[in-house]
């Protein structure tokens, strides 16, 4: 259960961070709620990248996670957040 607990922790932490930490493009609870309202099933992926292409690597890893049993193909809405250091461009 340790792996499942960690995935759940990362998911809750990710949503909390999206809602509470201001970013270059601000996403708040209203945005998350609007995307999820009457949306049916939800998926959440978390990806990590490194090096020059870390944002792209992380995004690809998030939607390619072996823990996701479904694809994001056909999604009607997406909340997407990238977190990185000051040198992320």
mmCIF file of C-alpha atoms in Angstrom:
data_model
loop_
_atom_site.group_PDB
_atom_site.id
_atom_site.type_symbol
_atom_site.label_atom_id
_atom_site.label_comp_id
_atom_site.label_asym_id
_atom_site.label_seq_id
_atom_site.Cartn_x
_atom_site.Cartn_y
_atom_site.Cartn_z
ATOM 1 C CA UNK A 1 0.000 0.000 0.000
ATOM 2 C CA UNK A 2 2.992 2.290 0.329
ATOM 3 C CA UNK A 3 3.091 3.056 -3.415
ATOM 4 C CA UNK A 4 -0.659 3.691 -3.565
ATOM 5 C CA UNK A 5 -0.441 5.937 -0.498
ATOM 6 C CA UNK A 6 2.378 7.940 -2.089
ATOM 7 C CA UNK A 7 0.453 8.356 -5.352
ATOM 8 C CA UNK A 8 -2.582 9.579 -3.407
ATOM 9 C CA UNK A 9 -0.392 11.960 -1.381
ATOM 10 C CA UNK A 10 1.164 13.378 -4.564
ATOM 11 C CA UNK A 11 -2.281 13.854 -6.080
ATOM 12 C CA UNK A 12 -3.673 15.707 -3.087
ATOM 13 C CA UNK A 13 -0.489 17.789 -2.787
ATOM 14 C CA UNK A 14 -0.603 18.596 -6.509
ATOM 15 C CA UNK A 15 -4.186 19.838 -6.408
ATOM 16 C CA UNK A 16 -3.463 21.807 -3.239
ATOM 17 C CA UNK A 17 -0.406 23.429 -4.829
ATOM 18 C CA UNK A 18 -2.306 24.321 -8.015
ATOM 19 C CA UNK A 19 -5.002 26.037 -5.968
ATOM 20 C CA UNK A 20 -2.845 27.811 -3.370
ATOM 21 C CA UNK A 21 0.494 28.696 -5.000
ATOM 22 C CA UNK A 22 0.337 31.615 -7.463
ATOM 23 C CA UNK A 23 2.026 31.015 -10.797
ATOM 24 C CA UNK A 24 2.749 32.812 -14.052
ATOM 25 C CA UNK A 25 -0.640 31.610 -15.240
ATOM 26 C CA UNK A 26 -2.791 31.535 -12.149
ATOM 27 C CA UNK A 27 -5.094 28.565 -11.598
ATOM 28 C CA UNK A 28 -7.464 28.655 -8.647
ATOM 29 C CA UNK A 29 -10.212 26.514 -7.159
ATOM 30 C CA UNK A 30 -12.823 27.991 -9.508
ATOM 31 C CA UNK A 31 -10.783 26.825 -12.519
ATOM 32 C CA UNK A 32 -10.386 23.303 -11.137
ATOM 33 C CA UNK A 33 -14.082 23.172 -10.246
ATOM 34 C CA UNK A 34 -15.165 24.441 -13.686
ATOM 35 C CA UNK A 35 -13.126 21.793 -15.496
ATOM 36 C CA UNK A 36 -14.354 18.994 -13.245
ATOM 37 C CA UNK A 37 -18.042 19.982 -13.061
ATOM 38 C CA UNK A 38 -20.222 17.297 -14.658
ATOM 39 C CA UNK A 39 -17.107 15.834 -16.273
ATOM 40 C CA UNK A 40 -17.501 12.197 -15.293
ATOM 41 C CA UNK A 41 -14.291 10.267 -14.705
ATOM 42 C CA UNK A 42 -11.095 12.094 -13.829
ATOM 43 C CA UNK A 43 -7.453 11.184 -14.360
ATOM 44 C CA UNK A 44 -4.406 12.644 -12.697
ATOM 45 C CA UNK A 45 -0.851 12.199 -13.828
ATOM 46 C CA UNK A 46 2.342 13.464 -12.262
ATOM 47 C CA UNK A 47 5.571 13.576 -14.223
ATOM 48 C CA UNK A 48 9.106 14.671 -13.474
ATOM 49 C CA UNK A 49 11.721 15.718 -15.999
ATOM 50 C CA UNK A 50 15.293 16.921 -15.856
ATOM 51 C CA UNK A 51 17.665 18.886 -18.027
ATOM 52 C CA UNK A 52 16.845 21.359 -20.755
ATOM 53 C CA UNK A 53 13.620 19.658 -21.823
ATOM 54 C CA UNK A 54 12.379 18.919 -18.297
ATOM 55 C CA UNK A 55 8.974 20.576 -18.760
ATOM 56 C CA UNK A 56 8.269 18.540 -21.892
ATOM 57 C CA UNK A 57 9.624 15.344 -20.299
ATOM 58 C CA UNK A 58 7.476 15.873 -17.209
ATOM 59 C CA UNK A 59 4.351 16.522 -19.278
ATOM 60 C CA UNK A 60 4.893 13.393 -21.366
ATOM 61 C CA UNK A 61 5.580 11.338 -18.238
ATOM 62 C CA UNK A 62 2.393 12.648 -16.601
ATOM 63 C CA UNK A 63 0.146 11.502 -19.450
ATOM 64 C CA UNK A 64 2.073 8.262 -20.026
ATOM 65 C CA UNK A 65 2.040 7.007 -16.443
ATOM 66 C CA UNK A 66 1.636 3.231 -16.156
ATOM 67 C CA UNK A 67 -0.679 3.953 -13.211
ATOM 68 C CA UNK A 68 -3.208 5.544 -15.568
ATOM 69 C CA UNK A 69 -5.629 2.885 -16.740
ATOM 70 C CA UNK A 70 -7.163 5.199 -19.347
ATOM 71 C CA UNK A 71 -5.926 7.677 -21.920
ATOM 72 C CA UNK A 72 -6.590 11.416 -21.908
ATOM 73 C CA UNK A 73 -7.779 11.043 -25.492
ATOM 74 C CA UNK A 74 -11.232 12.564 -25.801
ATOM 75 C CA UNK A 75 -10.902 14.640 -22.629
ATOM 76 C CA UNK A 76 -13.291 17.574 -22.493
ATOM 77 C CA UNK A 77 -11.135 19.605 -20.106
ATOM 78 C CA UNK A 78 -7.635 19.657 -18.674
ATOM 79 C CA UNK A 79 -5.994 21.382 -15.727
ATOM 80 C CA UNK A 80 -2.277 21.489 -16.481
ATOM 81 C CA UNK A 81 0.391 22.823 -14.132
ATOM 82 C CA UNK A 82 4.171 22.954 -14.469
ATOM 83 C CA UNK A 83 6.307 23.705 -11.430
ATOM 84 C CA UNK A 84 9.990 24.525 -11.720
ATOM 85 C CA UNK A 85 12.818 26.786 -10.714
ATOM 86 C CA UNK A 86 13.479 30.346 -11.830
ATOM 87 C CA UNK A 87 15.476 29.073 -14.813
ATOM 88 C CA UNK A 88 12.503 27.224 -16.322
ATOM 89 C CA UNK A 89 11.526 28.950 -19.565
#
